[in-house]
Structures are given as C-alpha cells and as structure tokens.
PDB file of N, CA and C in Angstrom:
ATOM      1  N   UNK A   1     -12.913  -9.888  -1.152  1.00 70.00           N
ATOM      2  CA  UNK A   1     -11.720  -9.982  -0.323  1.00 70.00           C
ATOM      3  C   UNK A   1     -10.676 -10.913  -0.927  1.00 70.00           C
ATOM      4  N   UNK A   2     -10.691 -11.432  -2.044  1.00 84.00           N
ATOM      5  CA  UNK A   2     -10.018 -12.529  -2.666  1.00 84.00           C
ATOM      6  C   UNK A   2      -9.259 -12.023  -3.859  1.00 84.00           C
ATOM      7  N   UNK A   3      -9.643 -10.428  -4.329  1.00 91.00           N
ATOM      8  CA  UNK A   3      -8.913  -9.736  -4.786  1.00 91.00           C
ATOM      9  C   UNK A   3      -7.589  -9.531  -4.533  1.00 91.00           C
ATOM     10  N   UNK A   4      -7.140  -8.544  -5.442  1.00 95.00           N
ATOM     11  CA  UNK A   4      -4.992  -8.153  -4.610  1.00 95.00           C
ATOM     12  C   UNK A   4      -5.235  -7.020  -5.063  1.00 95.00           C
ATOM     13  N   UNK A   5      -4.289  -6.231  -4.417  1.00 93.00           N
ATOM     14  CA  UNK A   5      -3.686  -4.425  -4.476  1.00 93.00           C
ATOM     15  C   UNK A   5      -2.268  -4.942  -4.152  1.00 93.00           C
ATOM     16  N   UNK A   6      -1.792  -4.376  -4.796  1.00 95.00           N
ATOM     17  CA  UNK A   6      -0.121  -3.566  -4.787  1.00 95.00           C
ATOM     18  C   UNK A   6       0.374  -2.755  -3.404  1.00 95.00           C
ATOM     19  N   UNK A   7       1.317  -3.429  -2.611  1.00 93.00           N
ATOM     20  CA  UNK A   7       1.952  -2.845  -1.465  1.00 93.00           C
ATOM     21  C   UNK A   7       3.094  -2.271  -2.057  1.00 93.00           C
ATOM     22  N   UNK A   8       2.831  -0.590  -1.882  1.00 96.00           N
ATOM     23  CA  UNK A   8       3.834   0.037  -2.261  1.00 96.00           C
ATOM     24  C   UNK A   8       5.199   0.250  -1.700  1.00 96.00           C
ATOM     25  N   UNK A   9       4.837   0.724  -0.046  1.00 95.00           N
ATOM     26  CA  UNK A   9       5.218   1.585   0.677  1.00 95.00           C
ATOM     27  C   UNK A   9       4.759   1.740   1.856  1.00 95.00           C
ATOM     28  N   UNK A  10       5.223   1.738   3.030  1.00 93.00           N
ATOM     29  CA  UNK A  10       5.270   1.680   4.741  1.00 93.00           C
ATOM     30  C   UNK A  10       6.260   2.122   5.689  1.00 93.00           C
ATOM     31  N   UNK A  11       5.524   3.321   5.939  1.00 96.00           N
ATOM     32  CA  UNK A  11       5.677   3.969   7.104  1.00 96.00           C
ATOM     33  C   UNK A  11       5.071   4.179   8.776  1.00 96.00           C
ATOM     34  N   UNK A  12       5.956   4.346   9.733  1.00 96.00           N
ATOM     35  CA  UNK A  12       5.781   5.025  11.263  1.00 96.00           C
ATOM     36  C   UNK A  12       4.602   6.080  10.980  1.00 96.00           C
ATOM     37  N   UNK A  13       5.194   7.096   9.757  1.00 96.00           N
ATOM     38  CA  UNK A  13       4.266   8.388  10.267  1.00 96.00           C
ATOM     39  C   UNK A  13       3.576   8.643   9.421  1.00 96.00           C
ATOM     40  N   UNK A  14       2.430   9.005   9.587  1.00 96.00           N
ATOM     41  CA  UNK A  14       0.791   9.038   8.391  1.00 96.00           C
ATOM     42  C   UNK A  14       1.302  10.443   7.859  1.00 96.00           C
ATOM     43  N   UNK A  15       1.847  11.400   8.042  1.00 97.00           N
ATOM     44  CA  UNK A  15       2.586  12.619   6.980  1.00 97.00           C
ATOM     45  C   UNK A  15       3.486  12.273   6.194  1.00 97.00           C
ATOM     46  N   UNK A  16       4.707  10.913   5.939  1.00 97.00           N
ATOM     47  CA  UNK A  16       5.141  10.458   5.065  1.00 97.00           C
ATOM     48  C   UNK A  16       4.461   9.616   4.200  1.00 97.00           C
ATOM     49  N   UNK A  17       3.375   8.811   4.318  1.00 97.00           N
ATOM     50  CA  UNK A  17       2.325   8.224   3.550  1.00 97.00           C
ATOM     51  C   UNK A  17       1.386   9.136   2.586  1.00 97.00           C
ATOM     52  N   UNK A  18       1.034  10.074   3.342  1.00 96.00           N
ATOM     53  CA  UNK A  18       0.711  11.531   2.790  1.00 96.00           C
ATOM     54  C   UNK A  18       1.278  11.818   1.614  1.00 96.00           C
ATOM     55  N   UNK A  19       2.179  12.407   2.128  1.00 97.00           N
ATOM     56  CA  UNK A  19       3.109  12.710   0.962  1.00 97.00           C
ATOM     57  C   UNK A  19       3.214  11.791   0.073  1.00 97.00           C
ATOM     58  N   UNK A  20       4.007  10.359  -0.060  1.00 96.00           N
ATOM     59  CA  UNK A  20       3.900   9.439  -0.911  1.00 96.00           C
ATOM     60  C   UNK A  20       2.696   9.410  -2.148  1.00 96.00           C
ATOM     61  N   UNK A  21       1.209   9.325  -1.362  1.00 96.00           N
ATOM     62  CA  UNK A  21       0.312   9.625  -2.071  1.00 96.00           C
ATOM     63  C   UNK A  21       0.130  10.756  -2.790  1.00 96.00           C
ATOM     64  N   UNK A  22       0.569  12.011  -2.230  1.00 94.00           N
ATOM     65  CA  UNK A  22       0.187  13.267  -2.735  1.00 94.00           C
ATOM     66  C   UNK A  22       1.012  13.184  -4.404  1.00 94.00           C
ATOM     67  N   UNK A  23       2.724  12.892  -3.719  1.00 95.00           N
ATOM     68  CA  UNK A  23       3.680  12.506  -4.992  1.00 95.00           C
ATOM     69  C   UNK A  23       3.238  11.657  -6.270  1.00 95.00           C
ATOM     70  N   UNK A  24       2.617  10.658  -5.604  1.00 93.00           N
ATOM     71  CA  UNK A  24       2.260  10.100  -7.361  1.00 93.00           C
ATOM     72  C   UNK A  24       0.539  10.151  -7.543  1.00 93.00           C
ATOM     73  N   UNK A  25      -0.050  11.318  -7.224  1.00 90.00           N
ATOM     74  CA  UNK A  25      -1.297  11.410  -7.535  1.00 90.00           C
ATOM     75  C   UNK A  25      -2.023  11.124  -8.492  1.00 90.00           C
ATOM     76  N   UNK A  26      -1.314  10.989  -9.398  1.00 89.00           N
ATOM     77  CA  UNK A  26      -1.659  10.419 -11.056  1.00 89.00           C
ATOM     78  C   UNK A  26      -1.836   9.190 -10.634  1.00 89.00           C
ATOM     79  N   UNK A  27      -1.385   8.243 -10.261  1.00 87.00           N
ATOM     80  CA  UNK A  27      -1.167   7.084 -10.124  1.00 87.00           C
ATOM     81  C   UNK A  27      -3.112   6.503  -9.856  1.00 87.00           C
ATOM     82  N   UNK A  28      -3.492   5.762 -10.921  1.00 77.00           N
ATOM     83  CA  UNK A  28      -5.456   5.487 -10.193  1.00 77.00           C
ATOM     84  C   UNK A  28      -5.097   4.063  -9.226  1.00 77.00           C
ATOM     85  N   UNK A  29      -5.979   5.256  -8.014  1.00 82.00           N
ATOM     86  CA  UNK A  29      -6.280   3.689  -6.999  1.00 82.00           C
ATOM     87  C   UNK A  29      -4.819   3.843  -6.031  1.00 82.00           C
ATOM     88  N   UNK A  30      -4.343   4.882  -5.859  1.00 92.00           N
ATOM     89  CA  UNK A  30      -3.640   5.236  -5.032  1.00 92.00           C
ATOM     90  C   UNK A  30      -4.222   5.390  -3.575  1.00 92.00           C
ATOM     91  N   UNK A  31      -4.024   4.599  -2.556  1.00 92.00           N
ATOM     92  CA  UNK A  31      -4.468   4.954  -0.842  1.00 92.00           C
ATOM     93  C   UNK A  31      -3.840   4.377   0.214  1.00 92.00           C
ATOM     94  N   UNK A  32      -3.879   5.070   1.453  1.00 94.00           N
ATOM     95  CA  UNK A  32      -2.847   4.423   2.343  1.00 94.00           C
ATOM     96  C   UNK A  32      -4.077   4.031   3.461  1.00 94.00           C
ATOM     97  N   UNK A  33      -3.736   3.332   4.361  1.00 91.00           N
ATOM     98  CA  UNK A  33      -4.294   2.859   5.487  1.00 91.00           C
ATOM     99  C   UNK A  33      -3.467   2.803   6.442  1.00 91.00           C
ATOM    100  N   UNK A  34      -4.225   2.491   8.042  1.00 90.00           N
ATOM    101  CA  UNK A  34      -3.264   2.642   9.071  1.00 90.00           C
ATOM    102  C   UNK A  34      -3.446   1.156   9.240  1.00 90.00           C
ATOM    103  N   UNK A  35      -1.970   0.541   9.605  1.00 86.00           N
ATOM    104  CA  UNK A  35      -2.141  -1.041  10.346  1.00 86.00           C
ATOM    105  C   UNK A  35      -1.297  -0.946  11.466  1.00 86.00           C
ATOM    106  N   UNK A  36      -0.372  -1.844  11.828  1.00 83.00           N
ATOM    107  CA  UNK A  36      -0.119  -2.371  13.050  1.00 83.00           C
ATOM    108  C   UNK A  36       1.370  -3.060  12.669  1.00 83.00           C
ATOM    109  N   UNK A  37       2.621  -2.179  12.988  1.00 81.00           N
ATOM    110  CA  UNK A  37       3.768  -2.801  12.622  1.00 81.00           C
ATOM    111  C   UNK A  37       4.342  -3.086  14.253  1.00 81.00           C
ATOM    112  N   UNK A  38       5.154  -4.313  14.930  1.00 85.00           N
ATOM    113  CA  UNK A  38       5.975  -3.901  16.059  1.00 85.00           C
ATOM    114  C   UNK A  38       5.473  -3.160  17.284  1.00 85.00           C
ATOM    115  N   UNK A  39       3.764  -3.247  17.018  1.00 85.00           N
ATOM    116  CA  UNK A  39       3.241  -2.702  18.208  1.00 85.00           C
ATOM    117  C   UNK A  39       2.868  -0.864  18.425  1.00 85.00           C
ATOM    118  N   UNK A  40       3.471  -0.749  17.013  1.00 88.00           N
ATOM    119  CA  UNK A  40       2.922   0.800  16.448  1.00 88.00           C
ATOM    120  C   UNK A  40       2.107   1.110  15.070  1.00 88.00           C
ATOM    121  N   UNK A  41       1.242   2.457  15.001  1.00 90.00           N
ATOM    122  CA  UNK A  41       0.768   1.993  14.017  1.00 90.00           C
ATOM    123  C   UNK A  41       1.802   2.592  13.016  1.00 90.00           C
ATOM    124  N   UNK A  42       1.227   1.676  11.348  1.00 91.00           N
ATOM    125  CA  UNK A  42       1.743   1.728  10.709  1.00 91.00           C
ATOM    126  C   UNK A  42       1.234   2.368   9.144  1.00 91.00           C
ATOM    127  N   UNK A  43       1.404   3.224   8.490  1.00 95.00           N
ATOM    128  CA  UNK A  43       0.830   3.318   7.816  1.00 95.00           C
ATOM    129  C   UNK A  43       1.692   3.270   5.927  1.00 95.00           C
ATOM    130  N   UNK A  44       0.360   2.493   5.408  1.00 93.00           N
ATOM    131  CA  UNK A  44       0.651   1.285   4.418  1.00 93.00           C
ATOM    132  C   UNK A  44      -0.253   1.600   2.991  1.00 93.00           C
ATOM    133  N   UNK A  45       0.695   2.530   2.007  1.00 96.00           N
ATOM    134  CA  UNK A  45       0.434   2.774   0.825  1.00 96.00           C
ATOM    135  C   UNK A  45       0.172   1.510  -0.205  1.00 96.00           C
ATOM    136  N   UNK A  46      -0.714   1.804  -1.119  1.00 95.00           N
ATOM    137  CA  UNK A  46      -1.336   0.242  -1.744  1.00 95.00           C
ATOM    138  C   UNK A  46      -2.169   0.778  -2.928  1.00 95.00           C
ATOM    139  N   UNK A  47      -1.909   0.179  -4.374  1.00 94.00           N
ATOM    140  CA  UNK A  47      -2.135   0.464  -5.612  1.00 94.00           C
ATOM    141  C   UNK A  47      -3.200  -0.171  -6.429  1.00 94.00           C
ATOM    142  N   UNK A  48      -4.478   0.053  -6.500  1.00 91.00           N
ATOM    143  CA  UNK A  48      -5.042  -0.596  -7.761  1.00 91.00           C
ATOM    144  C   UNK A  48      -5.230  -1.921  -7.100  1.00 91.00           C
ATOM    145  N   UNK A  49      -6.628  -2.859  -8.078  1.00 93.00           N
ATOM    146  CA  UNK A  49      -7.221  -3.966  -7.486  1.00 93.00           C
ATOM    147  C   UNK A  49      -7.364  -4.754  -8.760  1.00 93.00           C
ATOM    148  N   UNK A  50      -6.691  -5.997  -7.992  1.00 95.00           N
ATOM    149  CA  UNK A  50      -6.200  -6.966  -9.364  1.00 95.00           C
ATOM    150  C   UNK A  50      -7.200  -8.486  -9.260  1.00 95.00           C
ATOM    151  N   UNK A  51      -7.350  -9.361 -10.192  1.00 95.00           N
ATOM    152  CA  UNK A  51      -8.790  -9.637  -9.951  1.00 95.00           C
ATOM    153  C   UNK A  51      -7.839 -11.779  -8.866  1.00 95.00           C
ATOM    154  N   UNK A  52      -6.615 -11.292  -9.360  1.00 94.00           N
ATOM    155  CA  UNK A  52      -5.428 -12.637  -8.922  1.00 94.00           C
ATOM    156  C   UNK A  52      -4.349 -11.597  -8.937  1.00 94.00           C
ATOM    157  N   UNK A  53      -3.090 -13.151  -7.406  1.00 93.00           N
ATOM    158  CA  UNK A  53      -1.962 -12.445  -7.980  1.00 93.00           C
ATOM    159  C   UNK A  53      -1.106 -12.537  -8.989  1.00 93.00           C
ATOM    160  N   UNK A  54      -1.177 -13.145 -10.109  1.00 95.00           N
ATOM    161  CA  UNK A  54      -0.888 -12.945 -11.196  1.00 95.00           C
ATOM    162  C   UNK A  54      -1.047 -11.795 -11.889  1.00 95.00           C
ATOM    163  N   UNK A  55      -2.369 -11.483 -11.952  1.00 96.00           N
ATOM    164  CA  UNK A  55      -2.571  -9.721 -12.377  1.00 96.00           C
ATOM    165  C   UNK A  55      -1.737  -8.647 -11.470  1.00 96.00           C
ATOM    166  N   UNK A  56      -1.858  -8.966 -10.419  1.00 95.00           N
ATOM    167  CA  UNK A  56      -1.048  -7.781  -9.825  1.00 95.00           C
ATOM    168  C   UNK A  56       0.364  -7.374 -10.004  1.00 95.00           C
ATOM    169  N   UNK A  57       0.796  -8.978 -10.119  1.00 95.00           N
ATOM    170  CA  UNK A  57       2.491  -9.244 -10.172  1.00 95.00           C
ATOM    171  C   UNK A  57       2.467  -8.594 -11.919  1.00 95.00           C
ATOM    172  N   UNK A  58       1.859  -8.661 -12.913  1.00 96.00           N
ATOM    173  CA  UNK A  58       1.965  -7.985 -14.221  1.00 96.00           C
ATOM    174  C   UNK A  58       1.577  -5.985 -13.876  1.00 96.00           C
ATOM    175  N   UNK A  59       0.616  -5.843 -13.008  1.00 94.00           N
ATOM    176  CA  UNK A  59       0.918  -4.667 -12.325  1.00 94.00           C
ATOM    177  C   UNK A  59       1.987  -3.643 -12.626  1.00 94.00           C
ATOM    178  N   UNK A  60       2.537  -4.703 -11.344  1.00 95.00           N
ATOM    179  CA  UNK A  60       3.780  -4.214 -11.425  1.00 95.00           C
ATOM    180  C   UNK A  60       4.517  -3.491 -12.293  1.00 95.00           C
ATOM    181  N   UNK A  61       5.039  -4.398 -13.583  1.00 95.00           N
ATOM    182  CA  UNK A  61       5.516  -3.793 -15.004  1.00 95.00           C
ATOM    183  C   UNK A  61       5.163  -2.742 -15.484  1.00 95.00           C
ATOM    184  N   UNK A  62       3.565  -2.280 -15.320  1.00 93.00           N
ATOM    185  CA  UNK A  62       2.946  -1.086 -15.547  1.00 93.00           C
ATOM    186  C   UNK A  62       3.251   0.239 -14.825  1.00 93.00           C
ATOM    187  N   UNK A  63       3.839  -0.454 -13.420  1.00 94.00           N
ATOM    188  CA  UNK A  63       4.453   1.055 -12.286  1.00 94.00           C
ATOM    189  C   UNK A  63       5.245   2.342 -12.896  1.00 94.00           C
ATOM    190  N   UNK A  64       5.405   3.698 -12.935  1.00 94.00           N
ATOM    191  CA  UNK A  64       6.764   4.194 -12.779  1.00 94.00           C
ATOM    192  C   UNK A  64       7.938   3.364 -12.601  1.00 94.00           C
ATOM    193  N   UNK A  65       9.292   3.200 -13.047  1.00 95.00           N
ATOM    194  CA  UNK A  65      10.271   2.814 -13.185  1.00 95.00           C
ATOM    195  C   UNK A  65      10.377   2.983 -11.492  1.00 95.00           C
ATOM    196  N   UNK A  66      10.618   4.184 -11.096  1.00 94.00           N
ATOM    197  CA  UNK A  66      10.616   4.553  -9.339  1.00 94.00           C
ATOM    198  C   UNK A  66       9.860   3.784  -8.540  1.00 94.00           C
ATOM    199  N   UNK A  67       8.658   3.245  -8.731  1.00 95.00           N
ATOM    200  CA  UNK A  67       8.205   2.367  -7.920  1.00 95.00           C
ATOM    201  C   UNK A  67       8.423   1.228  -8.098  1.00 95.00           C
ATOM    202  N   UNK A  68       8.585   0.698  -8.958  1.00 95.00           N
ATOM    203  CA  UNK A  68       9.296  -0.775  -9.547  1.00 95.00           C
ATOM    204  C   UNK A  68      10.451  -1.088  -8.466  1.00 95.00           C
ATOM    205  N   UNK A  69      11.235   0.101  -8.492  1.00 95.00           N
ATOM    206  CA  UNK A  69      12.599  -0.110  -7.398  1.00 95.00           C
ATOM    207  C   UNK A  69      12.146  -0.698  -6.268  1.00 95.00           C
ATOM    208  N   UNK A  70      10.625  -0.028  -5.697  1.00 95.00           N
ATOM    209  CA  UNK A  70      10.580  -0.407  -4.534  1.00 95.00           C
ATOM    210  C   UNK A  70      10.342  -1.441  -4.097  1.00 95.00           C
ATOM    211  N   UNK A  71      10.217  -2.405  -5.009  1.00 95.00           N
ATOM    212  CA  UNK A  71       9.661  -4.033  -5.045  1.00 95.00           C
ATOM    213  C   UNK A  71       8.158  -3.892  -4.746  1.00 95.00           C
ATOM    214  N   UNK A  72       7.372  -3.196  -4.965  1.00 96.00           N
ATOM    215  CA  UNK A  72       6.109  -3.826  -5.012  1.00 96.00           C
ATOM    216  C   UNK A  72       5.580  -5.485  -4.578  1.00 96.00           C
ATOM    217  N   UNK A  73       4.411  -5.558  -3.828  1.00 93.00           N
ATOM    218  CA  UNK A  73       4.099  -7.260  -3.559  1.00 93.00           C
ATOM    219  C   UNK A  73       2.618  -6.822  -3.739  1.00 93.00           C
ATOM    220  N   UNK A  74       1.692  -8.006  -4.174  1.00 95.00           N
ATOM    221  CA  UNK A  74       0.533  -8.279  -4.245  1.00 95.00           C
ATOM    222  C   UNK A  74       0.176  -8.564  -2.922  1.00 95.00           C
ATOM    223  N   UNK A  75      -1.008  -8.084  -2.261  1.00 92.00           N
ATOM    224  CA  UNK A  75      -1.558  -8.543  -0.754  1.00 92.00           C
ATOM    225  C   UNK A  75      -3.022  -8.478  -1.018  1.00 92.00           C
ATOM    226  N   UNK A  76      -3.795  -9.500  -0.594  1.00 91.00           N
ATOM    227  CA  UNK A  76      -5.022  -9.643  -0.688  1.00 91.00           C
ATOM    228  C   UNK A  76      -5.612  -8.524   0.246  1.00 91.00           C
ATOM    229  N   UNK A  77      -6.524  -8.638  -0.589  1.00 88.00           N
ATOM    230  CA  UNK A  77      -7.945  -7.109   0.137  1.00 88.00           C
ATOM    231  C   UNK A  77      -8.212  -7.724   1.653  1.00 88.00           C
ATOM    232  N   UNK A  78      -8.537  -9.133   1.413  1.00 81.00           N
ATOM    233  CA  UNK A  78      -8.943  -9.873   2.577  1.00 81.00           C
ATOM    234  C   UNK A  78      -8.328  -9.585   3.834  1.00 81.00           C
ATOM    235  N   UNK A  79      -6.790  -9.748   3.707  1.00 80.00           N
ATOM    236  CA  UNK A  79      -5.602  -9.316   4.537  1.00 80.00           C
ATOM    237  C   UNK A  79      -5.611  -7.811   5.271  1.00 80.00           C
ATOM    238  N   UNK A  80      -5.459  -7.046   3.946  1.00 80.00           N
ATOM    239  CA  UNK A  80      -5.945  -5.470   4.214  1.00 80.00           C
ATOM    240  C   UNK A  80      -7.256  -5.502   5.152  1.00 80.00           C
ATOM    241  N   UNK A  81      -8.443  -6.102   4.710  1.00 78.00           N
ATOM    242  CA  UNK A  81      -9.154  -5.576   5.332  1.00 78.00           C
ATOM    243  C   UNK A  81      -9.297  -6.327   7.016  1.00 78.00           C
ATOM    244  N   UNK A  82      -8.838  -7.297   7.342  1.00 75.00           N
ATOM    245  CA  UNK A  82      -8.118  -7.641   8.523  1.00 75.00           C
ATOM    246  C   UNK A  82      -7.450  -7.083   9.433  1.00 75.00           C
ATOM    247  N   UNK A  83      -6.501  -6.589   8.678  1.00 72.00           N
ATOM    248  CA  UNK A  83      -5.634  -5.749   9.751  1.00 72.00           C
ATOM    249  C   UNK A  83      -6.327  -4.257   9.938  1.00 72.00           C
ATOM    250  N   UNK A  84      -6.827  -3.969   8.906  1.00 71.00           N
ATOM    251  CA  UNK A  84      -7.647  -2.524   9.117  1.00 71.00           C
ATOM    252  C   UNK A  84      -8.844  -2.547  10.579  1.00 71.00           C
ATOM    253  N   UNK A  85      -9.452  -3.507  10.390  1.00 68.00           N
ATOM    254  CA  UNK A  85     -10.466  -4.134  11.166  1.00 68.00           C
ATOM    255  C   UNK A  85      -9.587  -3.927  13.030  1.00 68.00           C
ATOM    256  N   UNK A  86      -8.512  -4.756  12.941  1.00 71.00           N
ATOM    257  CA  UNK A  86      -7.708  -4.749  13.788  1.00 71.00           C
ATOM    258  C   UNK A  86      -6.946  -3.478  14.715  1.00 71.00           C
ATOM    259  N   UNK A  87      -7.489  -2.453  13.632  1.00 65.00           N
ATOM    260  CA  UNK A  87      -6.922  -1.215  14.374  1.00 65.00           C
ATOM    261  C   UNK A  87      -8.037   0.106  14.659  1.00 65.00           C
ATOM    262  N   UNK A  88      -9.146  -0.278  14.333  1.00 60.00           N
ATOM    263  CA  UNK A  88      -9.859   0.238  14.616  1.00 60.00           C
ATOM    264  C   UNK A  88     -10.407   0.688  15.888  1.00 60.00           C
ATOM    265  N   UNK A  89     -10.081   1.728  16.253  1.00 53.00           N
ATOM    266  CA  UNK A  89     -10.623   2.073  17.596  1.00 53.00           C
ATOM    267  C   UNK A  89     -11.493   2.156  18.407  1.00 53.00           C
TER     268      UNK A  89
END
C-alpha cells in the first residue's frame, strides 16, 4: 500500500472511464475504479505501480504526449485502496 499509480482521469459516469480505458489499451496497467466524489460515485482511471513518488512523477515523462496534458499525479495504492474499501456495498 506504500506503492503509487498514476491518476489519470475522473469521471461521474463509469461509460466515460470505459471508454478512456478502452482508448489507450496499449497503455500496461491501465484500470479504473469507482470512489466517492461530492457525494456521488466517481469513477477514477489510474496507470502502472511505481515503487515511490519519485518513480511515478518520472512516469509521467514516459505517458503519450495526450496524457501528459492531463497532468497526471502520483496517489498511493494505500489511498486507492481506502476509498475503494469505502464504497463498497
């Protein structure tokens, strides 16, 4: 849990996350999850597992030029797996 993944991308609706994923399928270690934005869920595309955020933030550089735009952030697994935990039904 002390690991990092790459926050790509976050959406309202799990068919635009979909898609996102489907779009850069090449991409290894591509997956979305559902969390908890504003009291709705949210669902939250996330790249590859970096061992610090230092590795992740070099990540980055490695993205498509297109995802680079999107500002990418490092978020611990720990975090992820928190809020995942949190929405579980």
């Amino acid at each position: 849990s002390s690991r990092y993944t790459l926050q790509l991308f976050g959406t309202y609706e799990q068919t635009k996350a979909e898609a996102f994923v489907e779009k850069y399928r090449k991409l290894s270690g591509l997956r979305y999850y559902r969390g908890e934005h504003k009291g709705r869920h949210w669902y939250i595309v996330v790249a590859g597992i970096y061992a610090d955020a230092g590795a992740a933030n070099a990540g980055v550089k490695r993205l498509p030029s297109d995802l680079q735009r999107l500002k990418p952030w490092p978020r611990t697994l720990g975090g992820i797996q928190s809020s995942i935990r949190k929405n579980v039904n």
